[in-house]
């Protein structure tokens, strides 16, 4: 099949423009009507391929919602949208941050993309990077203060991880009795086949955790004590490790003191080593309440290279998972009993995760593996469009269509014309 790459580039730019709401970008029109944290950082990276000024605006709008404690929320509710659940009235975070928002964060990819965009044009980017630098430091310090245990980054809600229904969370979710959640109507299952989304069992527990945070007024010290969901996540740990490495490089370029950041990197390296599950021979999530590994090889397991940890032991794992299905990298090991090729983070391929894994492989000198992953991602998008995620068996698109971050990683990484990070 011959692909028209120029047409795909044009379509990707059109998707970013079409999801642009003036200062921030929706993940996709209809399904997600607000600004999502890591989606927005990917959007900025994509915009930077053709509109650097717009890329900086995206990041600045994201950080305009930063809380006084340094946390950058996972959703910013810039405009009312009565049909979305759970909206700001459910989160109950009014008056905490400068913009109505959720009470949790998301994977901190922003610093990596700030550095990448800055390096495209340092003269244009310097004032923007200089203004964002202390905000990034404050956010990363919040992670250090409130989301680390023994050096690994924990998540306090599946939505905070960005991998909502990953099997990593099953043990911690089973420990929650979602009493009193009440009735609610989801938007996602009215836009997308429910077989592709988290179940009601999952969603009841998601909402119970939101209600707990609301009751505690999102007080981090109180939630550390009362929240039963605290799972150390390799994805969050390696993403923050990479973000700190890039933030330190950015800081040195700006003449800033980066000693504190370098200390964080060492702590995260030690924490990541503690997420090695010898039983499965891979990095794995660890339930800090139950003191148990999840026992799952997921796409998160392969972010060690992205974090800068060139672990030979993971090469055989990625080869094994790669060979099991036509399209890599599935979000869950196809040999796992919970594998489902269409249900969100229980099997589908996500182009954004392929990108992070590919960038990591490249930065660690695993160029053959990186090129192979880039080529399979290019084929997946080229053949099946800019979907939210894809079936790893036949590549069929799943979830939302015309998705911002899929278009962004096409422009910045997967397309033959991409300049990369």
Tab-separated table of C-alpha atoms in Angstrom:
chain	number	residue	atom	x	y	z
A	1	UNK	CA	0.000	0.000	0.000
A	2	UNK	CA	1.441	3.370	-1.062
A	3	UNK	CA	0.777	6.138	1.434
A	4	UNK	CA	0.395	9.798	0.601
A	5	UNK	CA	2.485	11.217	3.432
A	6	UNK	CA	1.916	14.828	2.424
A	7	UNK	CA	-1.838	14.248	2.660
A	8	UNK	CA	-1.427	12.600	6.060
A	9	UNK	CA	0.639	15.578	7.254
A	10	UNK	CA	-2.095	17.932	6.040
A	11	UNK	CA	-4.828	15.903	7.738
A	12	UNK	CA	-2.876	15.864	10.986
A	13	UNK	CA	-2.468	19.646	10.924
A	14	UNK	CA	-6.194	19.988	10.177
A	15	UNK	CA	-7.028	17.842	13.214
A	16	UNK	CA	-4.970	20.054	15.506
A	17	UNK	CA	-6.578	23.165	14.075
A	18	UNK	CA	-10.040	21.606	14.241
A	19	UNK	CA	-9.644	20.699	17.924
A	20	UNK	CA	-8.151	24.109	18.760
A	21	UNK	CA	-10.362	26.201	21.045
A	22	UNK	CA	-8.173	29.282	21.122
A	23	UNK	CA	-5.277	28.766	23.515
A	24	UNK	CA	-5.958	25.119	24.275
A	25	UNK	CA	-6.750	21.990	22.300
A	26	UNK	CA	-9.405	19.357	22.941
A	27	UNK	CA	-8.304	15.701	22.789
A	28	UNK	CA	-11.102	15.221	20.243
A	29	UNK	CA	-14.279	17.130	19.537
A	30	UNK	CA	-17.406	15.770	21.232
A	31	UNK	CA	-15.939	13.068	23.455
A	32	UNK	CA	-13.572	15.231	25.522
A	33	UNK	CA	-14.723	18.881	25.691
A	34	UNK	CA	-11.987	20.366	27.917
A	35	UNK	CA	-8.211	20.737	28.151
A	36	UNK	CA	-6.486	17.552	29.301
A	37	UNK	CA	-2.996	17.814	30.757
A	38	UNK	CA	-0.773	15.393	28.883
A	39	UNK	CA	-2.910	15.505	25.741
A	40	UNK	CA	-2.210	19.239	25.692
A	41	UNK	CA	1.542	18.765	26.027
A	42	UNK	CA	1.510	16.370	23.065
A	43	UNK	CA	-0.607	18.904	21.148
A	44	UNK	CA	2.053	21.567	21.744
A	45	UNK	CA	4.717	19.221	20.389
A	46	UNK	CA	2.624	18.672	17.273
A	47	UNK	CA	1.894	22.369	16.766
A	48	UNK	CA	5.617	23.059	17.020
A	49	UNK	CA	6.096	21.336	13.663
A	50	UNK	CA	4.259	24.161	11.894
A	51	UNK	CA	3.365	26.927	14.398
A	52	UNK	CA	5.825	27.530	17.230
A	53	UNK	CA	3.912	30.468	18.684
A	54	UNK	CA	0.770	28.352	18.979
A	55	UNK	CA	2.796	25.583	20.640
A	56	UNK	CA	3.966	27.942	23.371
A	57	UNK	CA	0.428	29.254	23.888
A	58	UNK	CA	-0.813	25.685	24.454
A	59	UNK	CA	1.704	25.092	27.221
A	60	UNK	CA	1.160	28.478	28.819
A	61	UNK	CA	-2.593	27.910	28.906
A	62	UNK	CA	-2.042	24.537	30.570
A	63	UNK	CA	0.115	26.076	33.288
A	64	UNK	CA	-2.358	28.916	33.815
A	65	UNK	CA	-4.361	26.370	35.824
A	66	UNK	CA	-1.506	25.372	38.157
A	67	UNK	CA	-2.519	25.109	41.813
A	68	UNK	CA	-0.669	27.009	44.567
A	69	UNK	CA	0.886	23.719	45.753
A	70	UNK	CA	2.444	23.213	42.296
A	71	UNK	CA	0.045	20.559	40.988
A	72	UNK	CA	-1.080	20.921	37.364
A	73	UNK	CA	-4.592	19.427	37.114
A	74	UNK	CA	-5.453	16.707	34.663
A	75	UNK	CA	-8.512	18.639	33.380
A	76	UNK	CA	-9.035	22.396	33.088
A	77	UNK	CA	-12.697	23.327	32.689
A	78	UNK	CA	-12.262	26.491	30.645
A	79	UNK	CA	-15.853	26.654	29.386
A	80	UNK	CA	-19.112	25.188	30.736
A	81	UNK	CA	-20.280	21.945	29.144
A	82	UNK	CA	-23.373	20.621	30.858
A	83	UNK	CA	-23.289	17.223	29.172
A	84	UNK	CA	-19.889	16.117	30.492
A	85	UNK	CA	-19.550	13.895	33.557
A	86	UNK	CA	-17.779	14.313	35.915
A	87	UNK	CA	-17.715	18.081	35.564
A	88	UNK	CA	-16.399	20.723	37.985
A	89	UNK	CA	-19.436	20.390	40.248
A	90	UNK	CA	-18.515	16.751	40.892
A	91	UNK	CA	-14.820	17.439	41.538
A	92	UNK	CA	-15.558	20.191	44.051
A	93	UNK	CA	-12.202	21.947	43.633
A	94	UNK	CA	-13.638	25.461	43.326
A	95	UNK	CA	-11.403	28.158	44.759
A	96	UNK	CA	-8.285	26.013	45.025
A	97	UNK	CA	-6.732	26.792	41.663
A	98	UNK	CA	-7.109	29.811	39.381
A	99	UNK	CA	-9.308	27.859	36.918
A	100	UNK	CA	-12.058	25.310	37.587
A	101	UNK	CA	-10.342	21.945	37.426
A	102	UNK	CA	-10.118	18.357	38.538
A	103	UNK	CA	-8.220	17.509	41.729
A	104	UNK	CA	-5.589	15.126	40.336
A	105	UNK	CA	-2.736	15.417	37.863
A	106	UNK	CA	-1.441	13.380	34.897
A	107	UNK	CA	1.893	12.056	33.530
A	108	UNK	CA	4.345	14.993	33.455
A	109	UNK	CA	5.488	14.885	29.837
A	110	UNK	CA	5.384	18.681	29.552
A	111	UNK	CA	9.004	19.404	30.519
A	112	UNK	CA	10.290	17.088	27.798
A	113	UNK	CA	8.235	18.881	25.168
A	114	UNK	CA	9.103	22.333	26.532
A	115	UNK	CA	12.754	21.431	26.029
A	116	UNK	CA	12.085	20.028	22.530
A	117	UNK	CA	10.130	23.114	21.438
A	118	UNK	CA	12.708	25.468	22.967
A	119	UNK	CA	15.476	23.778	20.982
A	120	UNK	CA	13.634	24.330	17.698
A	121	UNK	CA	14.168	28.087	18.061
A	122	UNK	CA	15.992	29.223	21.189
A	123	UNK	CA	15.632	32.920	20.442
A	124	UNK	CA	11.857	32.719	20.106
A	125	UNK	CA	11.561	30.169	22.877
A	126	UNK	CA	13.752	31.670	25.592
A	127	UNK	CA	11.208	34.024	27.206
A	128	UNK	CA	8.556	31.300	27.126
A	129	UNK	CA	10.887	28.637	28.530
A	130	UNK	CA	12.201	31.012	31.175
A	131	UNK	CA	8.642	31.776	32.358
A	132	UNK	CA	7.643	28.103	32.373
A	133	UNK	CA	10.791	26.783	34.066
A	134	UNK	CA	9.866	27.656	37.693
A	135	UNK	CA	6.350	26.349	37.126
A	136	UNK	CA	7.716	23.044	35.869
A	137	UNK	CA	10.062	22.845	38.863
A	138	UNK	CA	7.131	23.474	41.220
A	139	UNK	CA	5.077	20.729	39.551
A	140	UNK	CA	7.918	18.237	39.686
A	141	UNK	CA	8.516	19.167	43.339
A	142	UNK	CA	4.835	18.431	44.013
A	143	UNK	CA	5.374	14.965	42.545
A	144	UNK	CA	8.437	14.550	44.761
A	145	UNK	CA	6.568	15.677	47.879
A	146	UNK	CA	3.185	13.996	47.372
A	147	UNK	CA	3.473	11.248	44.775
A	148	UNK	CA	6.615	9.312	45.602
A	149	UNK	CA	7.189	6.339	47.870
A	150	UNK	CA	10.662	4.838	48.105
A	151	UNK	CA	11.549	6.909	45.034
A	152	UNK	CA	8.817	5.523	42.755
A	153	UNK	CA	5.883	7.656	41.628
A	154	UNK	CA	2.490	6.545	42.902
A	155	UNK	CA	-0.888	7.351	41.406
A	156	UNK	CA	-3.908	8.069	43.584
A	157	UNK	CA	-6.536	7.527	40.901
A	158	UNK	CA	-6.432	5.499	37.664
A	159	UNK	CA	-7.157	8.699	35.744
A	160	UNK	CA	-3.995	10.240	37.189
A	161	UNK	CA	-1.946	7.555	35.458
A	162	UNK	CA	-3.623	8.259	32.107
A	163	UNK	CA	-4.098	4.483	31.686
A	164	UNK	CA	-7.581	4.381	33.153
A	165	UNK	CA	-8.522	0.689	33.139
A	166	UNK	CA	-5.078	-0.904	32.971
A	167	UNK	CA	-4.917	-4.207	34.876
A	168	UNK	CA	-2.183	-2.664	37.038
A	169	UNK	CA	-4.966	-1.182	39.169
A	170	UNK	CA	-7.192	-4.258	39.528
A	171	UNK	CA	-6.045	-5.216	43.024
A	172	UNK	CA	-6.363	-1.709	44.414
A	173	UNK	CA	-9.723	-1.236	42.715
A	174	UNK	CA	-11.060	-4.495	44.156
A	175	UNK	CA	-10.318	-3.173	47.644
A	176	UNK	CA	-12.768	-0.283	47.120
A	177	UNK	CA	-16.447	-0.688	47.966
A	178	UNK	CA	-18.063	2.158	45.993
A	179	UNK	CA	-20.915	2.652	48.421
A	180	UNK	CA	-22.914	5.836	47.968
A	181	UNK	CA	-21.691	6.668	44.469
A	182	UNK	CA	-25.250	7.172	43.238
A	183	UNK	CA	-26.555	7.402	39.682
A	184	UNK	CA	-24.665	9.150	36.899
A	185	UNK	CA	-24.572	9.289	33.120
A	186	UNK	CA	-21.288	8.877	31.266
A	187	UNK	CA	-20.572	10.725	28.060
A	188	UNK	CA	-17.936	8.334	26.724
A	189	UNK	CA	-20.252	5.350	26.229
A	190	UNK	CA	-22.726	7.491	24.268
A	191	UNK	CA	-19.985	8.478	21.800
A	192	UNK	CA	-18.003	5.230	21.642
A	193	UNK	CA	-18.931	1.533	21.715
A	194	UNK	CA	-19.092	0.603	25.440
A	195	UNK	CA	-17.064	-2.538	24.641
A	196	UNK	CA	-14.112	-0.205	23.992
A	197	UNK	CA	-14.362	1.660	27.310
A	198	UNK	CA	-13.905	0.986	31.027
A	199	UNK	CA	-16.785	-0.934	32.599
A	200	UNK	CA	-19.356	0.352	35.102
A	201	UNK	CA	-17.481	-1.621	37.776
A	202	UNK	CA	-14.426	0.536	37.017
A	203	UNK	CA	-16.355	3.775	36.722
A	204	UNK	CA	-18.125	3.389	40.061
A	205	UNK	CA	-14.711	3.198	41.725
A	206	UNK	CA	-13.380	6.132	39.712
A	207	UNK	CA	-16.248	8.269	40.983
A	208	UNK	CA	-15.897	6.988	44.551
A	209	UNK	CA	-12.284	8.167	44.535
A	210	UNK	CA	-13.329	11.581	43.185
A	211	UNK	CA	-15.937	11.857	45.944
A	212	UNK	CA	-13.297	10.969	48.530
A	213	UNK	CA	-11.006	13.736	47.262
A	214	UNK	CA	-13.876	16.209	47.240
A	215	UNK	CA	-14.784	15.304	50.828
A	216	UNK	CA	-11.173	15.875	51.869
A	217	UNK	CA	-11.068	19.132	49.886
A	218	UNK	CA	-8.129	17.684	47.936
A	219	UNK	CA	-5.846	18.012	50.944
A	220	UNK	CA	-2.773	15.962	50.020
A	221	UNK	CA	-1.803	15.048	53.576
A	222	UNK	CA	-5.307	13.791	54.350
A	223	UNK	CA	-5.521	11.837	51.097
A	224	UNK	CA	-2.146	10.209	51.735
A	225	UNK	CA	-3.682	8.798	54.924
A	226	UNK	CA	-7.218	7.979	53.761
A	227	UNK	CA	-7.003	7.085	50.076
A	228	UNK	CA	-6.870	3.274	49.661
A	229	UNK	CA	-5.559	3.674	46.115
A	230	UNK	CA	-1.798	4.338	45.985
A	231	UNK	CA	-0.089	2.320	43.283
A	232	UNK	CA	3.537	2.862	42.231
A	233	UNK	CA	3.532	3.074	38.445
A	234	UNK	CA	6.525	2.433	36.178
A	235	UNK	CA	5.068	4.741	33.527
A	236	UNK	CA	4.782	7.714	35.872
A	237	UNK	CA	8.177	6.947	37.384
A	238	UNK	CA	10.018	6.741	34.070
A	239	UNK	CA	8.119	9.697	32.569
A	240	UNK	CA	9.032	11.914	35.532
A	241	UNK	CA	12.623	10.653	35.365
A	242	UNK	CA	12.850	11.690	31.692
A	243	UNK	CA	11.075	14.969	32.443
A	244	UNK	CA	13.584	15.774	35.178
A	245	UNK	CA	16.515	14.967	32.887
A	246	UNK	CA	15.103	17.312	30.249
A	247	UNK	CA	14.247	19.964	32.825
A	248	UNK	CA	17.838	19.886	34.078
A	249	UNK	CA	19.166	20.302	30.524
A	250	UNK	CA	16.735	23.164	29.943
A	251	UNK	CA	17.695	24.768	33.251
A	252	UNK	CA	21.395	24.659	32.447
A	253	UNK	CA	20.693	26.274	29.055
A	254	UNK	CA	18.840	29.052	30.872
A	255	UNK	CA	21.558	29.488	33.501
A	256	UNK	CA	19.419	28.092	36.344
A	257	UNK	CA	20.546	26.071	39.351
A	258	UNK	CA	19.532	22.448	38.707
A	259	UNK	CA	21.042	20.769	41.761
A	260	UNK	CA	17.656	19.936	43.271
A	261	UNK	CA	16.450	18.426	39.995
A	262	UNK	CA	19.552	16.233	39.718
A	263	UNK	CA	18.860	14.908	43.208
A	264	UNK	CA	15.344	13.953	42.111
A	265	UNK	CA	16.754	12.005	39.150
A	266	UNK	CA	18.894	9.858	41.442
A	267	UNK	CA	15.939	9.184	43.731
A	268	UNK	CA	13.789	8.108	40.798
A	269	UNK	CA	16.499	5.802	39.450
A	270	UNK	CA	16.551	4.014	42.798
A	271	UNK	CA	12.755	3.936	42.929
A	272	UNK	CA	12.464	2.505	39.429
A	273	UNK	CA	14.844	-0.325	40.324
A	274	UNK	CA	12.405	-1.258	43.081
A	275	UNK	CA	9.655	-1.762	40.484
A	276	UNK	CA	11.464	-4.705	38.903
A	277	UNK	CA	9.260	-7.781	39.381
A	278	UNK	CA	11.579	-10.768	39.242
A	279	UNK	CA	8.651	-13.145	38.948
A	280	UNK	CA	7.606	-11.797	35.536
A	281	UNK	CA	11.005	-10.403	34.529
A	282	UNK	CA	9.785	-6.867	33.883
A	283	UNK	CA	9.052	-3.497	35.449
A	284	UNK	CA	5.646	-3.669	37.083
A	285	UNK	CA	3.176	-1.609	39.092
A	286	UNK	CA	3.223	-2.093	42.855
A	287	UNK	CA	0.229	-1.618	45.150
A	288	UNK	CA	1.780	0.175	48.118
A	289	UNK	CA	-1.227	-0.538	50.352
A	290	UNK	CA	-1.396	-4.290	49.716
A	291	UNK	CA	2.386	-4.568	49.157
A	292	UNK	CA	1.874	-6.558	45.953
A	293	UNK	CA	2.983	-6.352	42.329
A	294	UNK	CA	0.284	-6.434	39.686
A	295	UNK	CA	2.005	-9.228	37.776
A	296	UNK	CA	1.408	-7.544	34.394
A	297	UNK	CA	3.694	-6.721	31.483
A	298	UNK	CA	2.141	-3.596	29.978
A	299	UNK	CA	3.222	-0.811	27.655
A	300	UNK	CA	4.329	1.012	30.821
A	301	UNK	CA	6.923	-1.694	31.431
A	302	UNK	CA	8.813	-0.587	28.308
A	303	UNK	CA	9.293	3.046	29.318
A	304	UNK	CA	12.591	2.252	31.034
A	305	UNK	CA	14.438	3.448	27.917
A	306	UNK	CA	12.389	6.661	27.897
A	307	UNK	CA	13.498	7.266	31.475
A	308	UNK	CA	17.126	6.697	30.457
A	309	UNK	CA	17.491	3.188	31.895
A	310	UNK	CA	18.983	0.957	29.203
A	311	UNK	CA	18.026	-2.400	30.699
A	312	UNK	CA	19.074	-5.372	28.559
A	313	UNK	CA	16.558	-7.574	30.346
A	314	UNK	CA	13.647	-5.734	28.725
A	315	UNK	CA	14.763	-6.448	25.140
A	316	UNK	CA	13.546	-10.041	25.225
A	317	UNK	CA	10.252	-8.873	26.716
A	318	UNK	CA	9.580	-6.320	24.001
A	319	UNK	CA	10.527	-8.836	21.315
A	320	UNK	CA	8.140	-11.385	22.813
A	321	UNK	CA	5.228	-8.969	23.053
A	322	UNK	CA	6.048	-7.549	19.621
A	323	UNK	CA	5.930	-10.947	17.947
A	324	UNK	CA	2.568	-11.865	19.485
A	325	UNK	CA	0.521	-9.419	17.404
A	326	UNK	CA	0.881	-7.679	14.068
A	327	UNK	CA	0.837	-4.181	15.507
A	328	UNK	CA	3.001	-3.221	18.476
A	329	UNK	CA	3.166	-2.271	21.263
A	330	UNK	CA	-0.088	-3.590	22.784
A	331	UNK	CA	-1.012	-1.937	26.070
A	332	UNK	CA	-1.180	-5.352	27.754
A	333	UNK	CA	0.775	-8.529	27.145
A	334	UNK	CA	-1.356	-10.568	24.687
A	335	UNK	CA	-0.672	-13.638	26.805
A	336	UNK	CA	-2.317	-12.115	29.871
A	337	UNK	CA	-5.781	-13.544	30.707
A	338	UNK	CA	-7.261	-10.022	30.826
A	339	UNK	CA	-6.037	-9.100	27.325
A	340	UNK	CA	-8.791	-7.507	25.245
A	341	UNK	CA	-7.797	-6.100	21.861
A	342	UNK	CA	-10.424	-3.336	21.928
A	343	UNK	CA	-10.971	-2.327	25.553
A	344	UNK	CA	-8.993	0.839	26.154
A	345	UNK	CA	-5.804	0.029	28.138
A	346	UNK	CA	-6.286	-3.753	28.246
A	347	UNK	CA	-4.772	-4.522	24.873
A	348	UNK	CA	-5.086	-1.786	22.232
A	349	UNK	CA	-2.065	-0.029	20.767
A	350	UNK	CA	-1.704	3.669	21.568
A	351	UNK	CA	0.419	5.713	19.173
A	352	UNK	CA	1.460	8.033	22.000
A	353	UNK	CA	2.930	5.187	24.035
A	354	UNK	CA	4.694	3.829	20.963
A	355	UNK	CA	6.191	7.288	20.560
A	356	UNK	CA	7.482	7.467	24.131
A	357	UNK	CA	8.919	3.957	23.908
A	358	UNK	CA	10.456	4.762	20.521
A	359	UNK	CA	12.014	8.012	21.737
A	360	UNK	CA	13.464	6.112	24.664
A	361	UNK	CA	14.925	3.358	22.514
A	362	UNK	CA	16.509	5.975	20.250
A	363	UNK	CA	18.002	7.966	23.126
A	364	UNK	CA	19.528	4.773	24.575
A	365	UNK	CA	21.118	3.886	21.243
A	366	UNK	CA	18.681	1.074	20.385
A	367	UNK	CA	18.250	2.530	16.918
A	368	UNK	CA	17.096	-0.625	15.142
A	369	UNK	CA	14.307	-1.196	17.644
A	370	UNK	CA	13.386	2.497	17.565
A	371	UNK	CA	13.231	2.557	13.751
A	372	UNK	CA	11.122	-0.589	13.685
A	373	UNK	CA	8.648	0.859	16.180
A	374	UNK	CA	8.448	4.119	14.294
A	375	UNK	CA	7.768	2.252	11.048
A	376	UNK	CA	4.991	0.116	12.546
A	377	UNK	CA	3.383	3.207	14.094
A	378	UNK	CA	3.631	5.007	10.768
A	379	UNK	CA	1.908	2.097	9.041
A	380	UNK	CA	-0.772	1.879	11.728
A	381	UNK	CA	-1.744	5.551	11.405
A	382	UNK	CA	-1.257	5.628	7.656
A	383	UNK	CA	-3.544	2.639	7.124
A	384	UNK	CA	-6.128	3.235	9.856
A	385	UNK	CA	-6.244	6.982	10.546
A	386	UNK	CA	-5.813	9.250	13.547
A	387	UNK	CA	-7.826	7.248	16.071
A	388	UNK	CA	-7.506	7.398	19.856
A	389	UNK	CA	-6.146	3.832	19.881
A	390	UNK	CA	-6.019	0.733	17.658
A	391	UNK	CA	-6.657	-3.001	17.722
A	392	UNK	CA	-3.223	-4.702	17.768
A	393	UNK	CA	-4.536	-7.676	15.792
A	394	UNK	CA	-5.936	-5.997	12.693
A	395	UNK	CA	-5.149	-2.311	13.322
A	396	UNK	CA	-8.797	-1.273	13.270
A	397	UNK	CA	-9.376	2.165	14.824
A	398	UNK	CA	-11.022	2.345	18.241
A	399	UNK	CA	-12.204	4.992	20.686
A	400	UNK	CA	-12.502	8.581	19.531
A	401	UNK	CA	-11.630	9.642	15.990
A	402	UNK	CA	-9.606	12.640	14.730
A	403	UNK	CA	-7.577	12.501	17.911
A	404	UNK	CA	-5.248	15.373	18.772
A	405	UNK	CA	-2.385	13.433	20.280
A	406	UNK	CA	-2.339	10.853	17.498
A	407	UNK	CA	-2.128	13.669	14.957
A	408	UNK	CA	0.560	15.356	17.069
A	409	UNK	CA	2.837	12.322	17.291
A	410	UNK	CA	2.382	11.759	13.575
A	411	UNK	CA	3.654	15.251	12.828
A	412	UNK	CA	6.473	15.229	15.394
A	413	UNK	CA	7.671	11.626	15.206
A	414	UNK	CA	5.941	9.111	12.954
A	415	UNK	CA	5.749	11.065	9.678
A	416	UNK	CA	8.756	10.860	7.328
A	417	UNK	CA	8.826	14.663	7.457
A	418	UNK	CA	8.998	14.792	11.284
A	419	UNK	CA	11.969	16.532	12.813
A	420	UNK	CA	11.603	14.564	16.059
A	421	UNK	CA	12.466	15.550	19.607
